[in-house]
Short mmCIF file of C-alpha atoms and ligand atoms in Angstrom, two decimals:
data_model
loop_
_atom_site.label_atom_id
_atom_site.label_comp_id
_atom_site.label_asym_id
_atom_site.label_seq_id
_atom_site.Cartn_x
_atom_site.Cartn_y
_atom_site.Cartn_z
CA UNK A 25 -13.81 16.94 46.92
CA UNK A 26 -11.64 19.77 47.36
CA UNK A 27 -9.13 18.29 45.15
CA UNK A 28 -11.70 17.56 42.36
CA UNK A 29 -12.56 21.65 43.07
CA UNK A 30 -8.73 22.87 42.93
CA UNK A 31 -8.37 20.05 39.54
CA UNK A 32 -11.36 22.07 38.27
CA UNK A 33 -9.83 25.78 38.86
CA UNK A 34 -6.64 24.42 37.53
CA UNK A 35 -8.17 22.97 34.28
CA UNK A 36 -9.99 26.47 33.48
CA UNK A 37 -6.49 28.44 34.24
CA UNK A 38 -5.46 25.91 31.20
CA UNK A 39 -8.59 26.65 29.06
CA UNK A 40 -8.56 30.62 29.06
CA UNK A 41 -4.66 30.86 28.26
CA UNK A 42 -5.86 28.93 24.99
CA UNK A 43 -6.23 31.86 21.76
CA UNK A 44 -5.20 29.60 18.34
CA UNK A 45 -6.07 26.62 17.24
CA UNK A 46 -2.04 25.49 17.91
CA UNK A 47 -2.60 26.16 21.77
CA UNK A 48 -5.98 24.27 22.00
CA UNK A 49 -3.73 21.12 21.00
CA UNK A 50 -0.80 21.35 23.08
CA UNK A 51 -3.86 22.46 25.77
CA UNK A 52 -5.91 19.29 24.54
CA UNK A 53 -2.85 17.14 24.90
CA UNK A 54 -1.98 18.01 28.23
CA UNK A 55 -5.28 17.64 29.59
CA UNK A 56 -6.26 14.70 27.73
CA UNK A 57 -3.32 13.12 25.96
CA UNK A 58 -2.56 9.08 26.57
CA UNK A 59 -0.04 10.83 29.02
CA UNK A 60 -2.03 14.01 30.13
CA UNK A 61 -3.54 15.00 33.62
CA UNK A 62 -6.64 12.85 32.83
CA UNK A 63 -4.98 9.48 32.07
CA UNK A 64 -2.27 10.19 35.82
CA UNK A 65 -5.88 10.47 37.29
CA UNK A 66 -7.39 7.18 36.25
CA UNK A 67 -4.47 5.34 37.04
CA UNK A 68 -4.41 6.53 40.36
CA UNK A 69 -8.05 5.21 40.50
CA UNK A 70 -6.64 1.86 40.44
CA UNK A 71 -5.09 2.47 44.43
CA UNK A 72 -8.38 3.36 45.82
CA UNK A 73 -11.08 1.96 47.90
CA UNK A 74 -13.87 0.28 46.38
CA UNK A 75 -16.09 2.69 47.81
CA UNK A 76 -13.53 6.04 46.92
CA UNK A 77 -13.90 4.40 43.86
CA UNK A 78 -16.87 5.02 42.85
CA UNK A 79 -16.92 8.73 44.12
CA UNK A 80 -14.01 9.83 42.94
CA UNK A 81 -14.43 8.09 39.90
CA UNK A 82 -17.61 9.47 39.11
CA UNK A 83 -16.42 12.94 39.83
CA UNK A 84 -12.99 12.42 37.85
CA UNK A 85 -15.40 11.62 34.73
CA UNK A 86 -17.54 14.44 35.16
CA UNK A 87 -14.91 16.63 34.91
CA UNK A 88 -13.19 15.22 32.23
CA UNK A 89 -16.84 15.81 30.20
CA UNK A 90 -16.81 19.29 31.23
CA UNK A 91 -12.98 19.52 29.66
CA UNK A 92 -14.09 17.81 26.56
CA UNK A 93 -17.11 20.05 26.59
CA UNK A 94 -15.06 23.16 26.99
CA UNK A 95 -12.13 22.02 24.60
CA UNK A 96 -15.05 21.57 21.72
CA UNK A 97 -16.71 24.56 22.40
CA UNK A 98 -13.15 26.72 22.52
CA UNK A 99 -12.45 25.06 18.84
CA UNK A 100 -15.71 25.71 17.37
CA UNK A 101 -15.05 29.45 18.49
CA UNK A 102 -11.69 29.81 17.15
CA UNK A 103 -12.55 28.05 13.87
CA UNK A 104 -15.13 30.85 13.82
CA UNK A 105 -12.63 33.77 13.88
CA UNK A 106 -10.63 32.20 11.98
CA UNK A 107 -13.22 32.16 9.27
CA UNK A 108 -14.33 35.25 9.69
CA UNK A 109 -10.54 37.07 9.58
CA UNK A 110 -10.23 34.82 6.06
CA UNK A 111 -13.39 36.41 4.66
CA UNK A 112 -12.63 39.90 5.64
CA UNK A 113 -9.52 39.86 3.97
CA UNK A 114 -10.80 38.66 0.89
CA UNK A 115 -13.81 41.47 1.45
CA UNK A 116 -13.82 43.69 -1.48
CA UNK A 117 -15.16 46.98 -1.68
CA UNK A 118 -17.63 47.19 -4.48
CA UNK A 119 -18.50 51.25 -3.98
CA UNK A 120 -15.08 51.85 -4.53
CA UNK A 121 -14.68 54.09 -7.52
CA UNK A 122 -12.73 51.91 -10.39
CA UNK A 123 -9.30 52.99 -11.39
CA UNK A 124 -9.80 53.34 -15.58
CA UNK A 125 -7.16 52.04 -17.64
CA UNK A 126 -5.45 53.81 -19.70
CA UNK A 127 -6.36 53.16 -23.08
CA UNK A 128 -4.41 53.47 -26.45
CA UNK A 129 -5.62 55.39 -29.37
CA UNK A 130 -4.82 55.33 -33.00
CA UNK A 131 -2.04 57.88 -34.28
CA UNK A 132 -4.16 60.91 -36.36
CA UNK A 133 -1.63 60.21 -39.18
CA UNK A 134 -2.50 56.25 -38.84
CA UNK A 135 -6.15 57.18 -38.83
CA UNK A 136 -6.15 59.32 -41.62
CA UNK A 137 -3.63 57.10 -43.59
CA UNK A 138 -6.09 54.43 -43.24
CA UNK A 139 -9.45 56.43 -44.46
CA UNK A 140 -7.43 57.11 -47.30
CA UNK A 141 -6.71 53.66 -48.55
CA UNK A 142 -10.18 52.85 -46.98
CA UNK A 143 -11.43 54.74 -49.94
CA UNK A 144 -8.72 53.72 -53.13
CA UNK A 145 -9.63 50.50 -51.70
CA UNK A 146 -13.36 50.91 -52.32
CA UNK A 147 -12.21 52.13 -56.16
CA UNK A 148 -10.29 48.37 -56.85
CA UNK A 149 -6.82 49.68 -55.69
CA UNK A 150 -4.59 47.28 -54.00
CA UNK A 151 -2.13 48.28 -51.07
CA UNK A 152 1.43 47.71 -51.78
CA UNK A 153 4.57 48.90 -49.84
CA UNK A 154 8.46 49.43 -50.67
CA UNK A 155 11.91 50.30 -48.86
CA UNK A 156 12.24 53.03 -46.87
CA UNK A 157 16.23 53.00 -47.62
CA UNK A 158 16.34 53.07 -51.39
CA UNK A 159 18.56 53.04 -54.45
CA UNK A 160 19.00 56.38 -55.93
CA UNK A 161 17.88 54.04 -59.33
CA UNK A 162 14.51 54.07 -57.81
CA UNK A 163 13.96 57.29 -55.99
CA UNK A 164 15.35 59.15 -58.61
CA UNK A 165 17.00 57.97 -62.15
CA UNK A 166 13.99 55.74 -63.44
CA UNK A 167 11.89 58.19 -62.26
CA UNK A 168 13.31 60.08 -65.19
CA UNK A 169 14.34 62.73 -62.31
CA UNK A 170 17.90 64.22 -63.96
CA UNK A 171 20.91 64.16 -62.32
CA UNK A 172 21.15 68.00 -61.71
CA UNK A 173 17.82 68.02 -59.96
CA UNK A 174 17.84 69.97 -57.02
CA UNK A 175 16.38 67.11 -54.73
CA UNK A 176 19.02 65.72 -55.29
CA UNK A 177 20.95 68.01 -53.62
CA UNK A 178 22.41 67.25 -50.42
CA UNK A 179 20.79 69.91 -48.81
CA UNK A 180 17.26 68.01 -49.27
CA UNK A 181 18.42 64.01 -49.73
CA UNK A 182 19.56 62.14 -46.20
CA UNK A 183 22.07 59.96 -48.36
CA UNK A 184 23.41 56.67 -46.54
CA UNK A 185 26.31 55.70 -48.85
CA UNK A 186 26.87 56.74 -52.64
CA UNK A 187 24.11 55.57 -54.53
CA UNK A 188 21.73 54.96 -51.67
CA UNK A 189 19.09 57.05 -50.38
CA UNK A 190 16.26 57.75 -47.76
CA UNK A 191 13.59 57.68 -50.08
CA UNK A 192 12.36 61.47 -50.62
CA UNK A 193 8.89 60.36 -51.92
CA UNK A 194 6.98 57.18 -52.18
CA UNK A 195 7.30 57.27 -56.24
CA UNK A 196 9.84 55.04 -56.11
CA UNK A 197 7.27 52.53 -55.49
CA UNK A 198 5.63 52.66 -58.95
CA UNK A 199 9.04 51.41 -60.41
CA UNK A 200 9.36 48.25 -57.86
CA UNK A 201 5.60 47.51 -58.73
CA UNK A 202 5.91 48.37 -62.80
CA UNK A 203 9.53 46.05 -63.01
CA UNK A 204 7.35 43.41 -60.90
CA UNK A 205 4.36 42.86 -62.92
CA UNK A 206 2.77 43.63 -66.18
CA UNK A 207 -0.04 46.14 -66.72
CA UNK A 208 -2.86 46.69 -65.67
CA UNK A 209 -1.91 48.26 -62.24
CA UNK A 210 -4.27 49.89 -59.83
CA UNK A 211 -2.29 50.48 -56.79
CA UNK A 212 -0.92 52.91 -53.77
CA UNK A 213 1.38 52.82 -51.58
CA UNK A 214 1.75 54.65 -48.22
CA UNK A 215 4.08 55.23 -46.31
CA UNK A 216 7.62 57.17 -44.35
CA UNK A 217 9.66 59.28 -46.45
CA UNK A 218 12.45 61.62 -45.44
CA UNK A 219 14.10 65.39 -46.32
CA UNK A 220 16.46 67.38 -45.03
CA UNK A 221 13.42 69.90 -43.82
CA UNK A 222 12.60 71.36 -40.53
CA UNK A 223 10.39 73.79 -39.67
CA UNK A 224 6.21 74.58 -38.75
CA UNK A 225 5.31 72.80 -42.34
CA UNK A 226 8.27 70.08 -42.42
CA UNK A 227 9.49 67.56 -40.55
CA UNK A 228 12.40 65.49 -41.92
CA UNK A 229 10.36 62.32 -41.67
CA UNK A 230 7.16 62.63 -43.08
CA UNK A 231 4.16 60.44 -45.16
CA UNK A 232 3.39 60.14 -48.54
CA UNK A 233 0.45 57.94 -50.38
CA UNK A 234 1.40 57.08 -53.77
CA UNK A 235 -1.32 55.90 -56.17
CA UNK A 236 -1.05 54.39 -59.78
CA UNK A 237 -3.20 53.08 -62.36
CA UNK A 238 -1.92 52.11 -65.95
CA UNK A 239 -3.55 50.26 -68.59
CA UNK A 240 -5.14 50.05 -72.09
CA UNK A 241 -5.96 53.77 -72.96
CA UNK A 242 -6.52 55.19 -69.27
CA UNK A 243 -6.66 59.14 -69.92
CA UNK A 244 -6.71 62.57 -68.25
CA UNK A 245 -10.48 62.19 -67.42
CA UNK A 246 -9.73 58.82 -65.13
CA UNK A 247 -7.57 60.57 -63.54
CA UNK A 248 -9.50 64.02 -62.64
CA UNK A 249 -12.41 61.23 -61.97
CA UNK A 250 -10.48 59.14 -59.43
CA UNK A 251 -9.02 61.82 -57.77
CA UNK A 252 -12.05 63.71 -57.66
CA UNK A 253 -14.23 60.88 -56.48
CA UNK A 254 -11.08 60.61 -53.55
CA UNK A 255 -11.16 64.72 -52.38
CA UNK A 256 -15.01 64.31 -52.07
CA UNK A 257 -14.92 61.49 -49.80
CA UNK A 258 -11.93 62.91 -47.70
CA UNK A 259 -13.34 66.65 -47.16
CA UNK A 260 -17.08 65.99 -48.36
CA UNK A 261 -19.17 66.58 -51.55
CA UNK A 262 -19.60 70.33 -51.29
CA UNK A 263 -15.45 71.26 -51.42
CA UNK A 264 -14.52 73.13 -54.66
CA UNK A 265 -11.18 71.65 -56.03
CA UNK A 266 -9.12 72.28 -59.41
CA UNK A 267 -6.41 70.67 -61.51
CA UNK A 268 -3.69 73.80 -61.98
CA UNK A 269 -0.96 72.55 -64.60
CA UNK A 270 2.49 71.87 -62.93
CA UNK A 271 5.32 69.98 -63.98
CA UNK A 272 6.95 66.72 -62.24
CA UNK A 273 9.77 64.92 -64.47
CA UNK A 274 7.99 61.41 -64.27
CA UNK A 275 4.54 63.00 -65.72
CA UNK A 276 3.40 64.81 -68.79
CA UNK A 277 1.28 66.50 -68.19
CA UNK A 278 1.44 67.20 -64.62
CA UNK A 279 -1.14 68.86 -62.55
CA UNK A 280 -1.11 69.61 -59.14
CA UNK A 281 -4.74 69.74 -57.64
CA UNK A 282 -6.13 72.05 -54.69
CA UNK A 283 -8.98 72.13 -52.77
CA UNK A 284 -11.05 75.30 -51.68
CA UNK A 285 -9.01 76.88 -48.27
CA UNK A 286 -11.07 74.73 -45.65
CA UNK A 287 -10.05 77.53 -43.09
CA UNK A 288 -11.23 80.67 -44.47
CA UNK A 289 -13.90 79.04 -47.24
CA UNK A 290 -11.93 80.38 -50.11
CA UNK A 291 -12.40 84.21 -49.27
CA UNK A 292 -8.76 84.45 -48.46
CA UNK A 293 -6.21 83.71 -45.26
CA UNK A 294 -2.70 83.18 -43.68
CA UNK A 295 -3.37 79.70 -44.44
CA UNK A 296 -3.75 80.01 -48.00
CA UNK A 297 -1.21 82.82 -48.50
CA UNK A 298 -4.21 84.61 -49.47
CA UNK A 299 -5.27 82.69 -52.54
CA UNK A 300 -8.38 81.28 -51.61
CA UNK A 301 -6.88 77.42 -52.35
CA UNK A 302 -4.38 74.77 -51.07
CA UNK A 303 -2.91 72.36 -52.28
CA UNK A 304 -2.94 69.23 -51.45
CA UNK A 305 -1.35 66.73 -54.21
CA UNK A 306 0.81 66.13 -57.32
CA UNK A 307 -0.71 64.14 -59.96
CA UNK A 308 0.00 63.54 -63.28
CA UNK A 309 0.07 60.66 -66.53
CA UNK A 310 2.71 59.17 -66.54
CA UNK A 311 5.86 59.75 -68.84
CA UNK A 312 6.14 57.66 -71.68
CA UNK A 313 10.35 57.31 -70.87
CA UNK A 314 9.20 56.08 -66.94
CA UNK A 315 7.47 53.62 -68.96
CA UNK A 316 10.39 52.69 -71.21
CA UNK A 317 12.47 52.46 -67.72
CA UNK A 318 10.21 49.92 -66.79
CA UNK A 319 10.05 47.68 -70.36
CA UNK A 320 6.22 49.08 -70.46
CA UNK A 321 5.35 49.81 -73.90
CA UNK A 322 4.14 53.66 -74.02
CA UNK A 323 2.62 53.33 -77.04
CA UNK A 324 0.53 49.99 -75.89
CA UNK A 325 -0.38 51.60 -72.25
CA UNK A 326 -1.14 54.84 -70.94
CA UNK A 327 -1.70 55.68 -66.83
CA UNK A 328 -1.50 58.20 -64.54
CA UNK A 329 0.24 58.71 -61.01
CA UNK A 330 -0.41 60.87 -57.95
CA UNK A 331 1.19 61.41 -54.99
CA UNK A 332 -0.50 63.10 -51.93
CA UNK A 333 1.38 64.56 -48.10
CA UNK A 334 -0.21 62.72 -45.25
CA UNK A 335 0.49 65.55 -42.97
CA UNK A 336 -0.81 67.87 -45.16
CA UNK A 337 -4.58 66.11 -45.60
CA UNK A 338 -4.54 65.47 -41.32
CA UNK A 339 -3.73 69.61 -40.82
CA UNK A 340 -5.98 70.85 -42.87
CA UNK A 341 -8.83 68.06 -41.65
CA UNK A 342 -8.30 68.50 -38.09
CA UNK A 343 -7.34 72.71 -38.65
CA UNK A 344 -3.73 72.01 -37.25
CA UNK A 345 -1.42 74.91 -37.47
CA UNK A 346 1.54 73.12 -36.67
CA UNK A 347 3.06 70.13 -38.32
CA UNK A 348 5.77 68.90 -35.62
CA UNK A 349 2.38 68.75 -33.31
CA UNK A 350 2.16 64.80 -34.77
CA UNK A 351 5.54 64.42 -33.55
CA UNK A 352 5.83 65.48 -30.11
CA UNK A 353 3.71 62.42 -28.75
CA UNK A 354 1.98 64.97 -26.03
CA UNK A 355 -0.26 62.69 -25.23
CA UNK A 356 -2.69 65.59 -24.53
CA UNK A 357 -2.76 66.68 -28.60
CA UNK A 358 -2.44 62.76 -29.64
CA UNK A 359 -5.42 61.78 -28.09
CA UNK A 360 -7.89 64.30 -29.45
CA UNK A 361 -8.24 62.47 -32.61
N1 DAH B 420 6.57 62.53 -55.74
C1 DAH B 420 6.04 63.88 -55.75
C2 DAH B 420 6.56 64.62 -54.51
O1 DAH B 420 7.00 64.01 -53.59
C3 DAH B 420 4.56 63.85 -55.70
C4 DAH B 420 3.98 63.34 -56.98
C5 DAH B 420 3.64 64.19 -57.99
C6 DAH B 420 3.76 62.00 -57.16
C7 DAH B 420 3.11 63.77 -59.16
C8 DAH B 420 3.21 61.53 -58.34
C9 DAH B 420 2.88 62.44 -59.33
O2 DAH B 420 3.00 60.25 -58.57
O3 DAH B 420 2.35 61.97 -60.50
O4 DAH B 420 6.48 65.82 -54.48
#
């Protein structure tokens, strides 16, 4: 019996070193492996008396039960932390405050760009686009623009090579479209355009939307409608605006048209150099010889042409002073819009 008693203290030195599920079955094996303590014990059953036998035997089996026992109680616990380490790294903390993503916004000059041919849309004009890097042909020449124009100059042109330009203005668009198709044509283009400019009101790269509309016996009063119809939807029904004559070599006649100053309601500002107005596009119908450039028939069609600054519109919408503001990409002016 005492040997059964020192098997026993021997067996539960084994059991308490056991702490992972990789010791329990090395533990498990060496207590009750095909060649463990157990299986040495049963043999040496075999050399006893028939009556040690049956003592020893039973006793021998009862504490193999209580090992079993033990073993499957040890596993169940282990399993248990096992399970519960798992789920507590996996545990996520719901009251934590959420990290917000940064979100992108549209570009002002994008947004206002697209209101604008929101609205020509809405009036049947179609969206077309041309070359940023463009013949002098098309930027100037056709454009009936002669060849001792001052924008022209180097001083206002970015020229890549001899006879090739960075488009100045998005006119040269209403050639591409007029060589491309025959009348009618109700379209405008936006987009880049470049001049050797830099200061609080330029920026060498810049937008422009051009808009054109030629057919059968389109006059004057189409065009003062359009563009009128256009300024009230941009700035709203109650802005004053007027059509002061001007002169552009691809219109005749040419008027530029200005709205009321939106900053100091027309009584006068820095804005406005103190007139009261600003302008805010070119606009014309179109020459008959820009027609002739084309193989348009001036005396079959008429139309007239516009083109307005981007920049300009977005400034005096949002009351921004300076233009090179658009161009910084402070993400703390960018994202006010
Ligand atoms: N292209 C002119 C500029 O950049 C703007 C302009 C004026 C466009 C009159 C037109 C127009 O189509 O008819 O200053």
């Amino acid at each position: 019996m005492n040997e059964i008693e020192e098997l026993r203290l021997k067996i539960d030195g084994k059991l308490v070193s056991i702490n992972s599920l990789e010791s329990l079955t090395s533990v498990k094996a060496e207590l009750l492996g095909r060649k463990g303590l157990f299986a040495n014990l049963i043999d040496r059953i075999k050399l006893l008396s028939k009556e040690e036998k049956k003592i020893y035997g039973q006793s021998i089996n009862a504490l193999k039960v209580y090992t079993e026992n033990r073993l499957n109680e040890i596993k169940i616990g282990l399993e248990q932390k096992q399970k519960e380490m798992a789920d507590k790294a996996s545990w996520i903390d719901i009251t934590l405050p959420g990290k917000a993503p940064l979100v992108g916004k549209i570009h002002p000059i994008t947004k206002v760009i697209s209101e604008i041919i929101e609205i020509f849309v809405s009036l049947g004009f179609s969206v077309v686009e041309g070359p940023e890097i463009e013949l002098d042909y098309y930027n100037f020449e056709a454009l009936n623009i002669p060849s001792d124009h001052p924008a022209r100059d180097l001083q206002d042109t970015f020229y890549i090579k001899e006879g090739v330009v960075l488009r100045t203005h998005t006119s040269p668009v209403e050639i591409r479209v007029m060589e491309s198709q025959l009348p009618p044509v109700r379209i405008i283009s936006p987009g880049a355009v470049y001049r050797c400019d830099n200061d609080i009101s330029h920026t060498p790269m810049f937008h422009q939307v051009e808009g054109l509309m030629v057919d059968k016996g389109i006059r004057f009063s189409d065009l003062k409608g359009i563009l009128t119809i256009f300024i009230h939807e941009m700035f709203g029904e109650d802005i004053a605006l007027r059509f002061r004559p001007s002169y552009f070599p691809f219109t005749e006649p040419s008027a530029e048209v200005d709205i009321c100053c939106v900053i100091c309601g027309g009584k006068g500002c820095r804005v406005c150099k103190d007139t009261g107005w600003l302008e805010i596009l070119g606009s014309g119908m179109t020459n008959p010889q820009v027609f002739r450039n084309v193989g348009y028939d001036p005396e079959e069609v008429t139309g007239f042409a516009f083109g307005l600054g981007v920049e300009r519109i977005a400034m005096l919408k949002y009351g921004i002073d300076d233009i090179r503001q658009f161009y910084y990409n402070d993400l703390r002016f960018i994202s006010q819009f």
